[in-house]
Amino acid sequence: MDINIITFLFLLMGFCCLSFAADKNTYIVHMARHHIPATFGDDHIDWFQSSLKSVSETAETIYTYQHVIHGFSTRLTVQEAESLENLPGILSVLPELKYELHTTRTPEFLGLDQYDNLFPQANGQGDVIIGILDTGVWPESKSFDDTGMGPVPSAWNGACETGTNFTASSCNRKLIGARFFANGYEATLGPIDQSKENRSPRDDDGHGTHTSTTTGGSVVSGANLLGYATGSARGMAPRARVAVYKVCWVGGCFSSDILAAMEKAITDNVNVLSLSLGGGTADYYRDSVAIGAFAAMEKGILVSCSAGNAGPTSYSLSNLSPWITTVGAGTLDRDFPAYVSLGNGKNYSGVSLYRGPSLPNKMLPFVYAGNASNSTSGALCMPGTLIPEMVKGKIVLCDRGVNARVQKGSVVKEAGGAGMVLTNTAANGEELVADAHLLPASTVGQKSGDEIRKYVISDSNPTATILFEGTKLGIQPSPVVASFSSRGPNTITPEILKPDMLAPGVNILAGWTGAVGPTGLADDSRRVEFNIISGTSMSCPHVSGLAALLKAAHPDWSPAAIKSALMTTAYTAYKNGKIIQDLATGKPSTPFDHGAGHVDPVSALNPGLVYDITADDYSDFLCALNYTAAQIQLVTKRNTTCDSSKTYRVGDLNYPSFAVVVPSDSSHKSGSTTVVKHTRTLTNVGPASSTYKVSTSSDSNSVQISVVPETLTFSQVNEKKSFTVTFTAGQMPVSSNVFGRIEWSDGKHIVGSPVAVSW
């Protein structure tokens, strides 16, 4: 969800860590499909059971898998797991991981309202099915209205599973499927507490309803949150079908459940999979989401994942495999200003979604939380740290960090405070994320906060008030890269540039659950149909929905072709020519921040050329990583080996971006140069006859970029042409990174690729 609420609650519960029971842990067992003993014939399930019983008489399978992996999940002791891994036909026995959630003006901002007629409507778009793995769904949301939608696509093999407060009639022609997966969760943490959450596809959190309505919600007029952002809310692909797979519970999202959901989504025949979650980084053969996504890709399913909310730190990305579309977060041109006015006459701009009783029409006493507490962490407004006598009737200044932003307001309110000013610290800089606080409150950036703190501490009689200005449109510059959006470089494969692209992820309006209020806090009794939250969890479903639009327009395009179209048509500069700004620094962002750029769906509909990639290409990529045959089989489930007579190069994967790593031993020699060559192939998806010319740019003389040939001439649709890029790198610059761009143009289309060169 929003980085504000869910991430904090899950972190408190040890959500980012491995969860180990006292005696047994959950393991995911990968079997070599082609090594089944003849005595079992084709009965793989019997083989699984026999292998398991040979190391444990009491162990039972949690799930069996046939598509995402070949194997099963189970509970074992460490010794049993080691014994199992030594049996013939066992590729790997991996401990289960917990994943975390990465937590509308958007269609207008993306230009979809002006060019809606360009995208297929009733037939094509209605045949596309988007699968969302998340916290479930609130089916009563108006965003799932199926008025005017045709019959459910004949290719659909899914189901609407029944459970607590959820029946088959909860689905319709918009929300065509809903499943839930709790076996892995319950094997580790015990039965779901149904007094706190529904053991069914029903969403008790809000995150899943928000992401699913963002990607494929129907048009709802008059949508708003407490009067903010009023207008029509609609998903990116409002005529697409939605299928929800609940894999996240109060205690987390477990990889055995995630794999089971991906397994079902593949056999259900979804066209796009959207996962707004992540679990750190690991080699691809140890990454359950990467392994499941490979199987989905082979079936023609595009998998879109959130990049993570660990920015602006470098090397902080999740979901790094090249067959996954990794999405960072940018801002919209909409804001919710709430000004802080001080007794010294100075005013500071902040943001808020507060709606409720107004502050008195006068200046109120103002106090710094750190001076109204006996706790060393009093400034953070943690529960139970404020002294009521020192804050009653006053506006309280709280520092951001550790606990949820909205919880700080709840703490101030409980202590008798009249309002709150929440100030960013160095960790968040000038990033302003609006919240539906429980009391009058405004969030200000670090610079303003430092000045406000200085005033409230030094003035003998500090006073303040907060002025709420509602919704403001046309904010510039926009988009900017959100501070929280995770950044590259890629920690697993530096030669693959990540994130892939930016999409809107800050202050996004979408559908919400009826189970909790907009803050998600237990003491928030408000109920809303829509909520405004932020995170790469919000940017991911934007791209999932846009991918569905492209799939409807181009049913024969592969996942890689759709991803390429979104990347090569993305923009990296504003209309005035300046590069998209990074909110964390106030400076121009780089490809490690924005990837290929911010999505432009109208241009992506007609990209001219695409960089296509097959499953065989990805297999060659794994060979280039020097993976063993067993490690490759863990990802691909193929009984293949790398050709010892062939030279495999990571840089030759036909990726729509270029990441070049210069060996460190060549970076310090004066006058020396390093030459790196990457080969790519473009496929013509535009006019049959066209000629493209290349242009290159580099932001430093340390790197020269040349392309051969400089012209590509196509005479038919789907014709392929290859080219080679030569990067000549000199002495390492001070920044140790050089960025550039390669563009092919026929005068109408621009096929752009970012370049990142690192030493």
Coordinates of N, CA, C and O in Angstrom, one line a residue, residues 306 450 589:
S306 N 6.1 -3.8 -9.2 CA 6.6 -2.5 -8.6 C 8.1 -2.6 -8.3 O 8.7 -3.6 -8.0
D450 N 12.7 22.5 8.8 CA 13.8 22.9 9.6 C 13.6 24.4 10.1 O 13.9 24.7 11.2
S589 N 16.9 13.9 -13.2 CA 17.0 12.4 -12.9 C 17.8 11.7 -14.0 O 18.1 12.3 -15.0

